Amino acid sequence: MMGFGGFGYGGGYGMGILGWVFQILILIGVVYLVVYLVRSMTRRDNSDHSSRTAKEIAAERYARGEITEEEYRKIRDSL
């Protein structure tokens, strides 16, 4: 027999205590990576939109062809 119920030294986990430490570090790394990815996907960057006025947004939409000239003038006049 090799000790520890036939699993050798370290209870069958290869490197004993170092193996456990390594596994815990890998688990912490995976959890950190998952949290980072979820936070980066759900984060909304509104910094560009908050500094523009409604007239600037309407002008940009008109320039891109999203609204007609009549709609643009109506928006501009109401502001």
Short mmCIF file of C-alpha atoms in Angstrom, two decimals:
data_model
loop_
_atom_site.label_atom_id
_atom_site.label_comp_id
_atom_site.label_asym_id
_atom_site.label_seq_id
_atom_site.Cartn_x
_atom_site.Cartn_y
_atom_site.Cartn_z
CA MET A 1 0.00 0.00 0.00
CA MET A 2 1.10 3.52 -0.70
CA GLY A 3 -0.53 5.18 2.31
CA PHE A 4 -3.63 7.36 2.57
CA GLY A 5 -5.90 4.57 1.36
CA GLY A 6 -3.89 3.70 -1.74
CA PHE A 7 -3.97 7.20 -3.23
CA GLY A 8 -0.35 8.06 -2.48
CA TYR A 9 0.77 11.15 -0.65
CA GLY A 10 -1.51 14.17 -0.85
CA GLY A 11 -4.74 12.20 -0.91
CA GLY A 12 -4.66 11.59 -4.65
CA TYR A 13 -4.40 15.22 -5.65
CA GLY A 14 -0.85 15.08 -6.91
CA MET A 15 0.95 17.93 -5.23
CA GLY A 16 -0.67 17.87 -1.78
CA ILE A 17 -1.17 21.30 -0.26
CA LEU A 18 0.34 23.08 -3.27
CA GLY A 19 -2.23 21.41 -5.48
CA TRP A 20 -5.04 22.78 -3.31
CA VAL A 21 -3.55 26.28 -3.36
CA PHE A 22 -3.18 26.14 -7.13
CA GLN A 23 -6.79 24.98 -7.56
CA ILE A 24 -8.06 27.78 -5.32
CA LEU A 25 -6.06 30.36 -7.31
CA ILE A 26 -7.51 29.04 -10.56
CA LEU A 27 -11.03 29.20 -9.10
CA ILE A 28 -10.50 32.80 -7.94
CA GLY A 29 -9.19 33.69 -11.41
CA VAL A 30 -12.20 32.15 -13.15
CA VAL A 31 -14.64 33.94 -10.82
CA TYR A 32 -12.83 37.25 -11.39
CA LEU A 33 -12.94 36.74 -15.17
CA VAL A 34 -16.67 35.98 -15.14
CA VAL A 35 -17.43 39.04 -12.97
CA TYR A 36 -15.28 41.25 -15.22
CA LEU A 37 -16.99 40.01 -18.40
CA VAL A 38 -20.50 40.43 -16.99
CA ARG A 39 -19.75 43.93 -15.73
CA SER A 40 -18.16 44.99 -19.02
CA MET A 41 -21.13 43.71 -21.04
CA THR A 42 -23.75 45.41 -18.87
CA ARG A 43 -21.97 48.74 -18.45
CA ARG A 44 -23.52 51.57 -20.39
CA ASP A 45 -21.34 54.43 -21.52
CA ASN A 46 -23.55 57.49 -21.64
CA SER A 47 -20.77 60.05 -21.33
CA ASP A 48 -20.95 60.99 -25.03
CA HIS A 49 -24.72 61.40 -25.04
CA SER A 50 -25.07 63.46 -21.88
CA SER A 51 -23.07 66.45 -23.14
CA ARG A 52 -25.04 66.99 -26.36
CA THR A 53 -28.07 69.23 -26.57
CA ALA A 54 -31.38 68.17 -28.06
CA LYS A 55 -30.80 70.46 -31.06
CA GLU A 56 -27.43 68.82 -31.75
CA ILE A 57 -28.97 65.36 -31.59
CA ALA A 58 -31.77 66.40 -33.95
CA ALA A 59 -29.23 67.90 -36.37
CA GLU A 60 -27.19 64.70 -36.34
CA ARG A 61 -30.30 62.58 -36.95
CA TYR A 62 -31.25 64.83 -39.86
CA ALA A 63 -27.74 64.63 -41.29
CA ARG A 64 -27.84 60.81 -41.12
CA GLY A 65 -31.23 60.78 -42.84
CA GLU A 66 -33.11 59.34 -39.87
CA ILE A 67 -35.66 62.16 -39.91
CA THR A 68 -37.02 64.37 -42.68
CA GLU A 69 -36.45 68.09 -43.01
CA GLU A 70 -40.00 68.74 -41.86
CA GLU A 71 -39.48 66.65 -38.72
CA TYR A 72 -36.16 68.39 -38.06
CA ARG A 73 -37.71 71.85 -38.35
CA LYS A 74 -40.59 70.82 -36.07
CA ILE A 75 -38.15 69.55 -33.43
CA ARG A 76 -35.92 72.63 -33.75
CA ASP A 77 -38.84 75.07 -33.51
CA SER A 78 -40.32 73.34 -30.48
CA LEU A 79 -37.01 73.61 -28.62
#
